[in-house]
Structures are given as structure tokens and as C-alpha cells.
Amino acid sequence: MVAELPDEDFAQPSGCKGWLVRDLVCHLVVDAQDVLNTLVTPAESLAGARAMLEEIAGAAFPGSLSDADALLIGTGRRAPTESERAALGDWGGRLPLFLG
């Protein structure tokens, strides 16, 4: 869809105030790359990504969730199971977090 846009369309305002179409497309691509990189990184990086997500959220994921599961659930890549939902409690109602 984006590849079919003429160059001049990228300089047009987007639906987001102050953002051109080019700005919005770049933002979405970078966010998608960040998510993909997070999901395929070694365990040490997953722990760092989890800590960053918890800092943004202002709350910690339950210790019963692995770093990978916390990131998948926290970013909406998968829904929590019933037991994970119970462990998340009221905090689970704020998920997924949308970053960017």
C-alpha cells in the first residue's frame, strides 16, 4: 500500500497533527522493527526490554511471567491465559501497552 504512493504524497499532512505521511510511515516501521528485534533477542535483552516496558507502565509484571511472555502480553502480541490474567489482576486491564 505505501509502496504505491507517489513521492509527493509522503509530504502531505497525515491524520496526526503535526506529522506528515512520511513521518508516520517511518514511525510505524521503526516501531515494528523494535518489536521484531525484541522478540528474537537473547534472554539478557528480553530482561532489559521487560524492565523498560515496566518502567513505562509504572508497574511490574508478575514474577510468574517469563520475560518473553511479559513482552508478548504487554505489547498485545498474544492474549494472556486465564491464569496469567488472574496473576495480572487489575493491572491487566491496562494491557496491551501501546508504545511510540
PDB file of C-alpha atoms in Angstrom:
ATOM      1  CA  MET A   1       0.000   0.000   0.000  1.00  0.00           C
ATOM      2  CA  VAL A   2       2.706   2.502   0.982  1.00  0.00           C
ATOM      3  CA  ALA A   3       4.965   1.438  -1.876  1.00  0.00           C
ATOM      4  CA  GLU A   4       2.279   2.540  -4.331  1.00  0.00           C
ATOM      5  CA  LEU A   5       2.153   6.138  -3.037  1.00  0.00           C
ATOM      6  CA  PRO A   6       3.705   8.768  -5.297  1.00  0.00           C
ATOM      7  CA  ASP A   7       6.642  10.628  -3.716  1.00  0.00           C
ATOM      8  CA  GLU A   8       4.662  13.861  -3.370  1.00  0.00           C
ATOM      9  CA  ASP A   9       2.065  12.116  -1.161  1.00  0.00           C
ATOM     10  CA  PHE A  10       4.713  11.490   1.504  1.00  0.00           C
ATOM     11  CA  ALA A  11       4.984  15.257   2.013  1.00  0.00           C
ATOM     12  CA  GLN A  12       1.230  15.602   2.718  1.00  0.00           C
ATOM     13  CA  PRO A  13      -0.157  16.040   6.249  1.00  0.00           C
ATOM     14  CA  SER A  14      -1.253  12.810   7.899  1.00  0.00           C
ATOM     15  CA  GLY A  15      -4.223  12.350  10.197  1.00  0.00           C
ATOM     16  CA  CYS A  16      -1.880  13.012  13.148  1.00  0.00           C
ATOM     17  CA  LYS A  17      -1.493  16.709  13.902  1.00  0.00           C
ATOM     18  CA  GLY A  18       1.974  17.962  13.004  1.00  0.00           C
ATOM     19  CA  TRP A  19       3.014  14.731  11.258  1.00  0.00           C
ATOM     20  CA  LEU A  20       3.499  14.262   7.543  1.00  0.00           C
ATOM     21  CA  VAL A  21       2.664  10.938   5.914  1.00  0.00           C
ATOM     22  CA  ARG A  22       6.436  10.299   5.693  1.00  0.00           C
ATOM     23  CA  ASP A  23       6.835  10.866   9.461  1.00  0.00           C
ATOM     24  CA  LEU A  24       4.010   8.492  10.306  1.00  0.00           C
ATOM     25  CA  VAL A  25       5.233   5.729   7.981  1.00  0.00           C
ATOM     26  CA  CYS A  26       8.772   5.957   9.389  1.00  0.00           C
ATOM     27  CA  HIS A  27       7.421   5.877  12.943  1.00  0.00           C
ATOM     28  CA  LEU A  28       5.370   2.749  12.261  1.00  0.00           C
ATOM     29  CA  VAL A  29       8.225   0.958  10.501  1.00  0.00           C
ATOM     30  CA  VAL A  30      10.681   1.705  13.319  1.00  0.00           C
ATOM     31  CA  ASP A  31       8.180   0.536  15.950  1.00  0.00           C
ATOM     32  CA  ALA A  32       7.570  -2.691  14.033  1.00  0.00           C
ATOM     33  CA  GLN A  33      11.319  -3.292  13.770  1.00  0.00           C
ATOM     34  CA  ASP A  34      11.733  -2.694  17.510  1.00  0.00           C
ATOM     35  CA  VAL A  35       9.047  -5.259  18.327  1.00  0.00           C
ATOM     36  CA  LEU A  36      10.556  -7.846  15.981  1.00  0.00           C
ATOM     37  CA  ASN A  37      14.037  -7.276  17.397  1.00  0.00           C
ATOM     38  CA  THR A  38      12.736  -7.638  20.941  1.00  0.00           C
ATOM     39  CA  LEU A  39      11.009 -10.917  20.168  1.00  0.00           C
ATOM     40  CA  VAL A  40      14.122 -12.535  18.680  1.00  0.00           C
ATOM     41  CA  THR A  41      16.779 -11.288  21.096  1.00  0.00           C
ATOM     42  CA  PRO A  42      18.713 -13.286  23.704  1.00  0.00           C
ATOM     43  CA  ALA A  43      17.384 -13.642  27.245  1.00  0.00           C
ATOM     44  CA  GLU A  44      19.516 -10.768  28.640  1.00  0.00           C
ATOM     45  CA  SER A  45      17.984  -8.376  26.150  1.00  0.00           C
ATOM     46  CA  LEU A  46      14.492  -9.659  26.930  1.00  0.00           C
ATOM     47  CA  ALA A  47      15.030  -8.838  30.605  1.00  0.00           C
ATOM     48  CA  GLY A  48      16.111  -5.318  29.655  1.00  0.00           C
ATOM     49  CA  ALA A  49      13.118  -4.878  27.370  1.00  0.00           C
ATOM     50  CA  ARG A  50      10.824  -6.133  30.133  1.00  0.00           C
ATOM     51  CA  ALA A  51      12.322  -3.626  32.575  1.00  0.00           C
ATOM     52  CA  MET A  52      11.806  -0.812  30.064  1.00  0.00           C
ATOM     53  CA  LEU A  53       8.176  -1.840  29.499  1.00  0.00           C
ATOM     54  CA  GLU A  54       7.573  -1.982  33.261  1.00  0.00           C
ATOM     55  CA  GLU A  55       9.113   1.460  33.696  1.00  0.00           C
ATOM     56  CA  ILE A  56       6.850   2.899  31.010  1.00  0.00           C
ATOM     57  CA  ALA A  57       3.815   1.198  32.558  1.00  0.00           C
ATOM     58  CA  GLY A  58       4.723   2.226  36.102  1.00  0.00           C
ATOM     59  CA  ALA A  59       4.120  -1.323  37.337  1.00  0.00           C
ATOM     60  CA  ALA A  60       5.863  -4.680  37.306  1.00  0.00           C
ATOM     61  CA  PHE A  61       4.643  -7.828  35.618  1.00  0.00           C
ATOM     62  CA  PRO A  62       4.090 -10.760  37.992  1.00  0.00           C
ATOM     63  CA  GLY A  63       7.214 -12.810  38.605  1.00  0.00           C
ATOM     64  CA  SER A  64       5.359 -15.860  37.336  1.00  0.00           C
ATOM     65  CA  LEU A  65       5.574 -14.474  33.773  1.00  0.00           C
ATOM     66  CA  SER A  66       8.743 -15.110  31.798  1.00  0.00           C
ATOM     67  CA  ASP A  67      10.360 -12.085  30.187  1.00  0.00           C
ATOM     68  CA  ALA A  68       9.198 -13.257  26.759  1.00  0.00           C
ATOM     69  CA  ASP A  69       5.604 -13.778  27.941  1.00  0.00           C
ATOM     70  CA  ALA A  70       5.564 -10.372  29.668  1.00  0.00           C
ATOM     71  CA  LEU A  71       6.639  -8.705  26.428  1.00  0.00           C
ATOM     72  CA  LEU A  72       4.213 -10.648  24.263  1.00  0.00           C
ATOM     73  CA  ILE A  73       1.275  -9.920  26.565  1.00  0.00           C
ATOM     74  CA  GLY A  74       2.352  -6.371  27.378  1.00  0.00           C
ATOM     75  CA  THR A  75       2.572  -5.362  23.733  1.00  0.00           C
ATOM     76  CA  GLY A  76      -0.557  -7.219  22.652  1.00  0.00           C
ATOM     77  CA  ARG A  77       1.242  -9.866  20.591  1.00  0.00           C
ATOM     78  CA  ARG A  78      -0.732 -12.524  22.444  1.00  0.00           C
ATOM     79  CA  ALA A  79      -3.586 -12.564  24.913  1.00  0.00           C
ATOM     80  CA  PRO A  80      -2.925 -13.695  28.473  1.00  0.00           C
ATOM     81  CA  THR A  81      -4.143 -17.111  29.569  1.00  0.00           C
ATOM     82  CA  GLU A  82      -6.734 -17.242  32.345  1.00  0.00           C
ATOM     83  CA  SER A  83      -4.043 -17.927  34.958  1.00  0.00           C
ATOM     84  CA  GLU A  84      -1.893 -15.078  33.619  1.00  0.00           C
ATOM     85  CA  ARG A  85      -4.931 -12.771  33.660  1.00  0.00           C
ATOM     86  CA  ALA A  86      -5.538 -13.720  37.299  1.00  0.00           C
ATOM     87  CA  ALA A  87      -1.883 -13.034  38.146  1.00  0.00           C
ATOM     88  CA  LEU A  88      -2.056  -9.645  36.400  1.00  0.00           C
ATOM     89  CA  GLY A  89      -5.152  -8.672  38.374  1.00  0.00           C
ATOM     90  CA  ASP A  90      -6.473  -5.144  37.835  1.00  0.00           C
ATOM     91  CA  TRP A  91      -3.241  -4.150  36.137  1.00  0.00           C
ATOM     92  CA  GLY A  92      -4.095  -6.474  33.261  1.00  0.00           C
ATOM     93  CA  GLY A  93      -6.916  -4.127  32.271  1.00  0.00           C
ATOM     94  CA  ARG A  94      -4.333  -1.588  31.095  1.00  0.00           C
ATOM     95  CA  LEU A  95      -2.818  -4.023  28.610  1.00  0.00           C
ATOM     96  CA  PRO A  96      -1.722  -4.059  25.928  1.00  0.00           C
ATOM     97  CA  LEU A  97       0.519  -1.035  26.201  1.00  0.00           C
ATOM     98  CA  PHE A  98       0.916   0.942  23.016  1.00  0.00           C
ATOM     99  CA  LEU A  99       4.359   2.438  22.659  1.00  0.00           C
ATOM    100  CA  GLY A 100       5.520   5.114  20.302  1.00  0.00           C
TER     101      GLY A 100
END
